[in-house]
Coordinates of C-alpha atoms in Angstrom, one line a residue:
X14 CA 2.2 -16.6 -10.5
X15 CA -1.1 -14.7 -9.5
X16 CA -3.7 -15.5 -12.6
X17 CA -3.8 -12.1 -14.6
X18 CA -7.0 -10.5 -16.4
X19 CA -5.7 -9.6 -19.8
X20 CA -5.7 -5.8 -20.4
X21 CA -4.7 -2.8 -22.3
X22 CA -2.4 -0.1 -22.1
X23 CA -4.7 2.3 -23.4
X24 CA -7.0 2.5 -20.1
X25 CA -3.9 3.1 -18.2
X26 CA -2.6 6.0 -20.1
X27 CA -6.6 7.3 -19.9
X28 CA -6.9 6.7 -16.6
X29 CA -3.2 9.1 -15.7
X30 CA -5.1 11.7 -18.4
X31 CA -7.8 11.8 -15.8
X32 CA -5.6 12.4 -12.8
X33 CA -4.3 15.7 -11.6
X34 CA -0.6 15.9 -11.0
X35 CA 0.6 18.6 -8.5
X36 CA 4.4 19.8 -8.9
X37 CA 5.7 19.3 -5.4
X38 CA 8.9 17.9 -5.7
X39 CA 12.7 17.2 -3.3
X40 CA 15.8 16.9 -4.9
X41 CA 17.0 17.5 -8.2
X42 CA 14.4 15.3 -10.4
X43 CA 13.6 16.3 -13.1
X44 CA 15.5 16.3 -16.0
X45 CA 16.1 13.2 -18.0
X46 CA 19.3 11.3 -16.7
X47 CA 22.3 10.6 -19.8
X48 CA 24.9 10.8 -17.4
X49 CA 26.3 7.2 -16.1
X50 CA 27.2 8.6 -12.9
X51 CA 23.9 9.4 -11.8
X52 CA 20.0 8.7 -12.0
X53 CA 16.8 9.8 -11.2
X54 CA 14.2 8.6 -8.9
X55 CA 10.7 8.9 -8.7
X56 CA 8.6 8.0 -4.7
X57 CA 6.1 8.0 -2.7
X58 CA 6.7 10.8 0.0
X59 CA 6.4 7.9 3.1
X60 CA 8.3 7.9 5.7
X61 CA 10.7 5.1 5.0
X62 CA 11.9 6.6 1.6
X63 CA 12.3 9.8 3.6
X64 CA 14.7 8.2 5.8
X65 CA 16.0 6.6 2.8
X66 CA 16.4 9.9 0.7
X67 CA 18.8 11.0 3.8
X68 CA 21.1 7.7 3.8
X69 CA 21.7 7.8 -0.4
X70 CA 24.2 10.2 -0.5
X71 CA 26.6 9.6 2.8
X72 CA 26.4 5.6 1.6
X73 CA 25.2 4.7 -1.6
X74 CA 26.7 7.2 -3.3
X75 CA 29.6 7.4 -1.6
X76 CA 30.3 3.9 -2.3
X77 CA 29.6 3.6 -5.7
X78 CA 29.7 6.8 -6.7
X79 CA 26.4 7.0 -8.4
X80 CA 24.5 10.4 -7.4
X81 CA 20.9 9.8 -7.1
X82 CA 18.7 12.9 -7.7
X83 CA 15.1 12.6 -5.7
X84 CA 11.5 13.5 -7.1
X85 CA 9.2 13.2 -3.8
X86 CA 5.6 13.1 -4.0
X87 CA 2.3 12.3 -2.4
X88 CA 0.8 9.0 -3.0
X89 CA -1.9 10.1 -5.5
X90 CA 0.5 12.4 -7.4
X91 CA 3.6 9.9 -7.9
X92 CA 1.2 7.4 -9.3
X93 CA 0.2 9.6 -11.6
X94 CA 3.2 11.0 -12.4
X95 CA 5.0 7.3 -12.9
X96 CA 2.4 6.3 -15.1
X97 CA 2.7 9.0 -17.2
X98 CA 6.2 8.9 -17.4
X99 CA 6.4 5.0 -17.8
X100 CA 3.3 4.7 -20.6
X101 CA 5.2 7.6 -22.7
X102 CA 8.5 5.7 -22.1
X103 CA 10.1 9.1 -21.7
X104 CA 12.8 8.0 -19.8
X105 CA 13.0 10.8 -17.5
X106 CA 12.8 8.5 -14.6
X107 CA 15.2 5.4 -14.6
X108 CA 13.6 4.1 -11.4
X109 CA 10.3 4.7 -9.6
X110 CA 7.9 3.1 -6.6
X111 CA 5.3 1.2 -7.9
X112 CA 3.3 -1.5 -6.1
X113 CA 2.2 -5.2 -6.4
X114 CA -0.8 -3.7 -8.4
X115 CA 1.3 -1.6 -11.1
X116 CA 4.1 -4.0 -11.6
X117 CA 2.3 -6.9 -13.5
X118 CA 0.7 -4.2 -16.0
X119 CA 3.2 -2.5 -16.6
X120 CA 4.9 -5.5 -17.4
X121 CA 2.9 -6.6 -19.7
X122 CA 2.8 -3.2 -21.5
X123 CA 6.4 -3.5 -21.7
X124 CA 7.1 -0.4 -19.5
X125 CA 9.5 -2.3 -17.2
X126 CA 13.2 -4.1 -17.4
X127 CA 13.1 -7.1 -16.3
X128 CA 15.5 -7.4 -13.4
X129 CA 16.3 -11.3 -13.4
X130 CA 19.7 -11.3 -14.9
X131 CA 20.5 -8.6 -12.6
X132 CA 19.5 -10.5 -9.7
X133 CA 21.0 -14.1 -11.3
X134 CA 24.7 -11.6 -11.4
X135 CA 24.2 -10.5 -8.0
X136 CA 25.2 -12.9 -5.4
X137 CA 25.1 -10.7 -2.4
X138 CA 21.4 -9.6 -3.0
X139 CA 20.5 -13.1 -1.8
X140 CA 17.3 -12.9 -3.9
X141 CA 15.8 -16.6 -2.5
X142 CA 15.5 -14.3 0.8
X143 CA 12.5 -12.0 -0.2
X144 CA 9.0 -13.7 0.8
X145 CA 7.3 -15.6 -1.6
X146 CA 4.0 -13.7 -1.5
X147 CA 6.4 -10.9 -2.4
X148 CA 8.3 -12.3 -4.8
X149 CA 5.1 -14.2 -6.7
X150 CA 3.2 -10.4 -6.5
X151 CA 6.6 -8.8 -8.7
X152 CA 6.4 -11.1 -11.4
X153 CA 4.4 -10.8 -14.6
X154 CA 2.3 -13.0 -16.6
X155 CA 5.6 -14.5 -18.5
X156 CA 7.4 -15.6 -15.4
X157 CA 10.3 -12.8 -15.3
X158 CA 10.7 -10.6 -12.3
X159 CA 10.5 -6.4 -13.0
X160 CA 10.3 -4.6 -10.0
X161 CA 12.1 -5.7 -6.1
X162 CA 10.4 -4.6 -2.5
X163 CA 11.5 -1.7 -0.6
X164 CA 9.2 -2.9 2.6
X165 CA 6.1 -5.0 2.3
X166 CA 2.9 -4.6 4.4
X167 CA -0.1 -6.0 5.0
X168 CA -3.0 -4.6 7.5
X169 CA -3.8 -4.4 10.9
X170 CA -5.2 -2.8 14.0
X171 CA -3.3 -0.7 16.2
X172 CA -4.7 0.6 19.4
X173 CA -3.6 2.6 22.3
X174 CA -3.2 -0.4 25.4
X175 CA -2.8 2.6 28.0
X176 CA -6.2 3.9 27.0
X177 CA -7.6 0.6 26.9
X178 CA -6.7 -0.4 30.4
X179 CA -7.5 3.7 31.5
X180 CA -11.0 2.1 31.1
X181 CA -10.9 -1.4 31.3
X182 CA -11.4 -2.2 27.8
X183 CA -9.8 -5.3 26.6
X184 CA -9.1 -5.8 22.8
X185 CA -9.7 -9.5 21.6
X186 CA -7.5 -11.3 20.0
X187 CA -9.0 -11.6 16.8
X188 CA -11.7 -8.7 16.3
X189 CA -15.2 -8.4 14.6
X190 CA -15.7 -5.0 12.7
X191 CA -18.7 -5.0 15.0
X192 CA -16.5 -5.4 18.2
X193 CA -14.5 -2.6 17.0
X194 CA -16.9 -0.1 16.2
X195 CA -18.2 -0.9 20.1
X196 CA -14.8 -0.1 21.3
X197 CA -14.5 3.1 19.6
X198 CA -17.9 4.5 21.0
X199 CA -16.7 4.1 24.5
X200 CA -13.6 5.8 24.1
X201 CA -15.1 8.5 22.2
X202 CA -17.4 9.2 25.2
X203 CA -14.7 8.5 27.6
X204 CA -12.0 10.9 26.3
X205 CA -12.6 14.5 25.9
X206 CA -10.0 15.0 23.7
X207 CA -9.5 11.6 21.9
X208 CA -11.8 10.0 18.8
X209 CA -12.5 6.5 19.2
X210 CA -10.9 5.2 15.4
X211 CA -9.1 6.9 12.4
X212 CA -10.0 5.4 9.3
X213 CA -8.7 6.9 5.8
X214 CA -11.2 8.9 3.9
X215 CA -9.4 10.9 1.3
X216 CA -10.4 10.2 -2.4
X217 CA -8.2 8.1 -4.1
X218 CA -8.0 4.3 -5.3
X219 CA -4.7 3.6 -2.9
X220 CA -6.1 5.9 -0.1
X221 CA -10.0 5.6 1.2
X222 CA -10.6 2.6 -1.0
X223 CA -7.8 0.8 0.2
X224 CA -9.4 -0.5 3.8
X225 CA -12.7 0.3 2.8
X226 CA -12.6 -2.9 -0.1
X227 CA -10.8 -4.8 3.1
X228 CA -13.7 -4.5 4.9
X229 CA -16.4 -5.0 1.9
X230 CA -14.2 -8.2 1.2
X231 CA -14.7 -9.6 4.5
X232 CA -18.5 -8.5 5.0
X233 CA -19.2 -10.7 1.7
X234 CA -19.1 -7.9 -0.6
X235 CA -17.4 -7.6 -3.8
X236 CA -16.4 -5.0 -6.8
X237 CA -17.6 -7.6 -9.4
X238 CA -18.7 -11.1 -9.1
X239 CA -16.6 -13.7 -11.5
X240 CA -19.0 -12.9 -14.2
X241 CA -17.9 -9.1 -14.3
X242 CA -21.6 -8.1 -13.1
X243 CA -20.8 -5.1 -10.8
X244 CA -22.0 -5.3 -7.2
X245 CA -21.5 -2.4 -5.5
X246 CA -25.4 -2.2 -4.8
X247 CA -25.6 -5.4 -3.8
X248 CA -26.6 -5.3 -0.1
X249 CA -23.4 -6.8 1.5
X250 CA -21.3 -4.2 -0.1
X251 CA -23.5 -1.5 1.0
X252 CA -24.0 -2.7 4.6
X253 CA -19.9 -2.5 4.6
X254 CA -19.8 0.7 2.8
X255 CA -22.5 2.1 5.1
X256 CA -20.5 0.0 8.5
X257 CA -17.4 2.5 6.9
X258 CA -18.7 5.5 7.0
X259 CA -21.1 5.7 9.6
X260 CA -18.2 4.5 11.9
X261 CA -15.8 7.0 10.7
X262 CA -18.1 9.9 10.7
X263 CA -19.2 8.9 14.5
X264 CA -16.3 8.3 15.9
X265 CA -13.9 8.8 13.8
X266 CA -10.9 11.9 13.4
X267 CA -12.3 15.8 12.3
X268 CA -11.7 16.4 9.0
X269 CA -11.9 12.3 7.5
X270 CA -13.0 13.0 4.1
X271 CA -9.5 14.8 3.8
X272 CA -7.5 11.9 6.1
X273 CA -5.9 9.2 4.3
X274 CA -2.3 7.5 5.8
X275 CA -0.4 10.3 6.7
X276 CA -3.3 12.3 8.2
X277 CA -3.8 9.1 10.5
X278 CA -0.7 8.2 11.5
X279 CA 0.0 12.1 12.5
X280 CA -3.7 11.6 14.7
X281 CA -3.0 8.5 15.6
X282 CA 1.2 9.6 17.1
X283 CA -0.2 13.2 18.5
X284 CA -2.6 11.3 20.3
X285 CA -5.8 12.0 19.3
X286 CA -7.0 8.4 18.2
X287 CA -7.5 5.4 20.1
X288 CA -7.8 3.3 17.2
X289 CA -6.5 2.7 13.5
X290 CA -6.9 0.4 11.1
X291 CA -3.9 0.9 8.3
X292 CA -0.9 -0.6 7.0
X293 CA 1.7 -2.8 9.2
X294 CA 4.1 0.2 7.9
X295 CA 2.9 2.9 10.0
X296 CA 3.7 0.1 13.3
X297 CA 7.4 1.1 12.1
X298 CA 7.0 5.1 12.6
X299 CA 4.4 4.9 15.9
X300 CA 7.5 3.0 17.6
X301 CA 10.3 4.9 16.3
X302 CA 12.7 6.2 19.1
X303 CA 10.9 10.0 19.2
X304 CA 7.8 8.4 18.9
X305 CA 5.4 10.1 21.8
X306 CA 3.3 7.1 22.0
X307 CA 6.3 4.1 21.6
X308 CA 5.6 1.5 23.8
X309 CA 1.7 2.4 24.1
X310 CA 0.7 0.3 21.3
X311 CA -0.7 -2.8 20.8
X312 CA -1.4 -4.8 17.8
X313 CA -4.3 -7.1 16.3
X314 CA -5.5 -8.7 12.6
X315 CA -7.6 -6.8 10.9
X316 CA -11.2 -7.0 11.8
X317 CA -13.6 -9.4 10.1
X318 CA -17.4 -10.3 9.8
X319 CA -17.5 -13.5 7.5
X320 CA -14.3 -14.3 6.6
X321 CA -11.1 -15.9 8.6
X322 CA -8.7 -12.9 7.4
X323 CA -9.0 -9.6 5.8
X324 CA -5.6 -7.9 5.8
X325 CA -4.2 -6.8 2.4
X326 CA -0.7 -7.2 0.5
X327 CA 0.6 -4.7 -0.6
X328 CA 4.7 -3.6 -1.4
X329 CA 6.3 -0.2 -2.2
X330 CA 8.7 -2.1 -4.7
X331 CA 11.7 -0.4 -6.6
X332 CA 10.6 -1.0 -11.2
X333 CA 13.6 0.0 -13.7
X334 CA 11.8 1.9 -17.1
X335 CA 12.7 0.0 -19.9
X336 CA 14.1 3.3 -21.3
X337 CA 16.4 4.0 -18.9
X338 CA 19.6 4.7 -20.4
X339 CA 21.5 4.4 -17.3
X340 CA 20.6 0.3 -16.0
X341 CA 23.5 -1.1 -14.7
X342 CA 23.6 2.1 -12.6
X343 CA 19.8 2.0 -11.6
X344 CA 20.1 -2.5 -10.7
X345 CA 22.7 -1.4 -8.0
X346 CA 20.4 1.1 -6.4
X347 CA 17.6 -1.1 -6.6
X348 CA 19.9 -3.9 -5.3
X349 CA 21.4 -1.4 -2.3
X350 CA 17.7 -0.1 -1.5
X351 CA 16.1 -3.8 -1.4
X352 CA 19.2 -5.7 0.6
X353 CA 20.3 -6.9 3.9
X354 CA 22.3 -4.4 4.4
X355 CA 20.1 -1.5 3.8
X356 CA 18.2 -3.0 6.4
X357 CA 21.0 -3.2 8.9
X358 CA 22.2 0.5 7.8
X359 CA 18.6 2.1 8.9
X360 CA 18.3 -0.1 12.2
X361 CA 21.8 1.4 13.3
X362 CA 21.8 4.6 12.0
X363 CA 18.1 5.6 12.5
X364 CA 16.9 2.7 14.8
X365 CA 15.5 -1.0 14.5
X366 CA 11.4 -0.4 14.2
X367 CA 12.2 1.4 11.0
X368 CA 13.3 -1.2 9.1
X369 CA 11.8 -1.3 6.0
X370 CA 10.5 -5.1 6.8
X371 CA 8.0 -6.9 5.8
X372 CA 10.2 -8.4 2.4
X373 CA 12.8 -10.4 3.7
X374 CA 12.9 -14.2 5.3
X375 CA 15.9 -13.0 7.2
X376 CA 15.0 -9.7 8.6
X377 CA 12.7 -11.7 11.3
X378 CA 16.0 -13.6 12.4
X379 CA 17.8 -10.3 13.6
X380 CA 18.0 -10.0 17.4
X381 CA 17.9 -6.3 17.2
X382 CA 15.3 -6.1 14.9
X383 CA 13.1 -8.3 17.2
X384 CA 13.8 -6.9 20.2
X385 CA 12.7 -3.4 18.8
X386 CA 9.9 -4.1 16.6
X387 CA 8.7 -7.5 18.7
X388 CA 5.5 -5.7 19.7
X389 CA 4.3 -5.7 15.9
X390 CA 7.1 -8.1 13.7
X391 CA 5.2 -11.6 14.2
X392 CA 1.8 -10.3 13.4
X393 CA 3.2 -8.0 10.5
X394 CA 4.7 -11.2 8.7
X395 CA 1.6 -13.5 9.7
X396 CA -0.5 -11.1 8.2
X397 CA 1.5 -11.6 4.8
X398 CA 1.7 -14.9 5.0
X399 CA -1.9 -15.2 5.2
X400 CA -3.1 -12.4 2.5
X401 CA -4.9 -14.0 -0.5
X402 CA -5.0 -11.7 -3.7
X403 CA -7.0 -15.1 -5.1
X404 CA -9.9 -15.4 -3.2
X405 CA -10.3 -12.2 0.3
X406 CA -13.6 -12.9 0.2
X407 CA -16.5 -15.3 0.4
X408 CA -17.0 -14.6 -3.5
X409 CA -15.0 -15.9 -6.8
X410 CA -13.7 -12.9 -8.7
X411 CA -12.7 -12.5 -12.1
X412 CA -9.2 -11.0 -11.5
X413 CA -6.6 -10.8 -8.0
X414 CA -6.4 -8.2 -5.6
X415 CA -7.6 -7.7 -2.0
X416 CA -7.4 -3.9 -1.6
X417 CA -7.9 -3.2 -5.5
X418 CA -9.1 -4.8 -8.8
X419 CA -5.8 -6.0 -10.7
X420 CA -6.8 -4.8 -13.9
X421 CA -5.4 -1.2 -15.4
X422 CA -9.1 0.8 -15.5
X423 CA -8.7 0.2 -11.8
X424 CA -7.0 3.3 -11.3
X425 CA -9.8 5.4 -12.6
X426 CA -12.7 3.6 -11.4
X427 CA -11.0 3.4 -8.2
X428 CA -10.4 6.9 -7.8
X429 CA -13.9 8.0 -9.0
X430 CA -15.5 5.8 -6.8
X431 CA -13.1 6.6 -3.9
X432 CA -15.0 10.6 -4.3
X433 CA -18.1 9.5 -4.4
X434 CA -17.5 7.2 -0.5
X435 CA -15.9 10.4 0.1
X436 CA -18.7 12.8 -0.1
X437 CA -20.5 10.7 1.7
X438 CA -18.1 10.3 4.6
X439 CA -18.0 14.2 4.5
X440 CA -22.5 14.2 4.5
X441 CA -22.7 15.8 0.9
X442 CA -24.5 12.7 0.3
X443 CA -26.4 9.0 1.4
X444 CA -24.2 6.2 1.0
X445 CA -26.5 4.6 -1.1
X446 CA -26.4 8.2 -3.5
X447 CA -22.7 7.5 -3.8
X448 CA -22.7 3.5 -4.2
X449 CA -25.7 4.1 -7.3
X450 CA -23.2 6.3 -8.8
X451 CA -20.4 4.1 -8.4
X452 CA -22.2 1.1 -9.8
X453 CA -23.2 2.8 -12.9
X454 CA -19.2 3.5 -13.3
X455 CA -18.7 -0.2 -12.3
X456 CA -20.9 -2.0 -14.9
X457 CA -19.2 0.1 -17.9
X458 CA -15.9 -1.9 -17.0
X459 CA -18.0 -4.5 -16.6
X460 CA -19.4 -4.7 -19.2
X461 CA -16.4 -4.4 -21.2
X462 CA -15.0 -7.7 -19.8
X463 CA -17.8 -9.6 -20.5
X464 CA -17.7 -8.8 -24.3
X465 CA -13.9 -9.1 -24.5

């Protein structure tokens, strides 16, 4: 079980007071759910609960028949939105998407059912199947499981292999940020009409800051050192931070302050990058059947300076509110969403690279599966396999996470921080203007740990 920093639930709730929820919304959510034959689910607006909002009613519910009314939302809105519900234990939502980095707070603040006699009662879910670095991120500090993957990911670098040969670039193997960077200037200048790299720069904590901390991690930066003395002046984190933006404002897509996954993996399918570095997800929707650039794509590990790896872990997992009054109801969902079969149901009815992988041992043993998605599966799972919440630098931290801090006033701190890289990335200001902002904000937290 990943070593937790102890925490509060009243910097969580302060944190989703901060935020700004905006009412876009698909389905009927919205009301709180009393009636057994139905419940209401909060998620993130991505592509593979999309498909998955289409397949609920002409399976699941058909089947069981459980309706399931849908509340869709961007990724910075349905965080703050679960929170909020979840903290308040309203139980207007009996099941939402939360991530490796929600799941063991909420847990702890008692916001989530634990699912483990659900999963000891149901044989077919074949829980022994879901990847350990899965499993161990879903479990809280006492040992019990409360939330189950929808798809896992981790990060990596895709690249157009058409444009590439066009010019007789070759991609190594195993990339340097440096190397990168090199690649995308050449393409910039040798396609009119193409940027050389998309690179996420909307504000948020789950959107620019995501791969920016990647990259801090493996230049030999760090949000805090194990002490809880901030360092995001220190110079490794700025030369990353200033590597980030200087590359993304170069040569990177119009409009990045206001890019983050969805902007990129639009850019990246229409054809107008060479170059992103984002989730293993997006390899899923870029070779999708109506995909105009399936087959073009080629796959790498995410760059690195001074360390061996740098990808993150990350899971869009199904949590249960402890105040759901409809359980049972919302475990076989959950159960149906998260299983084998799910997985075969979207390869044949939407096709094979859009399996929501990346959570199951056995998902890598399908024939159809690998003969679809063999351009991206091997690397996807290795890139799991080898993400180290622990230790994803070259520095000892004081709590787990690659991609975040796992400690509640993340979510704030983040997200401030995430504006200040983005003003920079838009020229409002230097990078070392928005990193001596952001450290100020850093050593408060900081300093709050140390005198706990």
């Amino acid at each position: 079980m990943y070593r937790r920093t102890r925490h509060t639930a009243r910097a969580l709730i302060a944190a989703t007071a901060a935020g700004t929820l905006l009412a876009s919304c698909s389905g009927a959510g919205g009301t709180a759910s009393s009636d057994g034959d139905s419940i209401n689910v909060l998620m993130v607006n991505n592509p593979p609960m999309a498909e998955l909002q289409k397949l609920t009613a002409e399976h699941f519910t058909e089947e069981t028949g459980i309706e399931v009314n849908f509340t869709v939302l961007p990724e910075n809105d349905v965080r703050d939105k679960i929170s909020q519900d979840f903290s308040n234990q309203a139980g207007q939502y009996d099941v939402a998407t939360i991530s490796n980095y929600e799941t063991p707070i909420y847990a702890k603040n008692g916001w989530l059912h634990a699912l483990d006699e659900y999963i000891q009662d149901d044989a077919e879910y074949d829980h022994d199947d879901i990847l350990p670095s899965m499993r161990q991120s879903l479990t809280g500090e006492d040992g019990r499981l409360y939330a189950q993957p929808f798809y896992g990911e981790s990060s990596f670098l895709m690249y157009r292999k058409d444009v590439f040969d066009k010019h007789g670039l070759e991609m190594p193997d195993k990339p340097t940020w440096q190397q990168v960077a090199d690649l995308a200037e050449k393409v910039d200048t040798a396609e009119q009409d193409m940027k050389g790299i998309c690179l996420r720069g909307l504000p948020g904590w789950g959107e620019v800051i995501a791969p920016l901390t990647t990259v801090i991690n493996t230049f030999g930066g760090t949000w805090f050192d194990a002490d809880w003395n901030a360092k995001l002046t220190s110079p490794e984190t700025t030369e990353a931070v200033k590597f980030y933006v200087d590359l993304v404002r170069e040569h990177g897509e119009a409009g990045a302050a206001q890019a983050g996954y969805a902007e990129c993996l639009n850019n990246m399918t229409q054809g107008k990058t060479a170059m992103w570095y984002d989730a293993t997800a997006g390899a899923g929707s870029l070779e999708a059947g109506d995909s105009p650039v399936k087959g073009k794509i080629g796959y790498v590990p995410a760059p690195v300076e001074e360390t061996e790896s740098s990808g993150w872990l990350y899971t869009w997992a199904w949590g249960m509110q402890k105040a759901s009054k409809n359980a049972d109801n919302a475990w076989k969902f959950i159960s149906w969403a998260s299983g084998k079969e799910y997985e075969k149901l979207v390869g044949e009815e939407i096709g094979w690279a859009s399996v929501p992988a990346g959570k199951r041992t056995s998902t890598y043993e399908i024939p159809e599966y690998l003969e679809e998605a063999g351009a991206f599966a091997d690397i996807t799972r290795d890139a799991i396999a080898s993400a180290d919440p622990e230790s994803p630098g070259t520095q000892k931290r004081p709590a787990p996470g690659i991609q975040f801090v796992g400690i509640p006033e993340f979510t704030d701190l983040g997200t401030k921080v995430s504006q200040q890289i983005s003003a920079a990335i838009a020229g409002n200001k230097s990078v070392e203007e928005a990193l001596e902002a952001s450290q100020r904000l850093a050593e408060k937290v900081g300093e709050e740990y140390r005198n706990r």
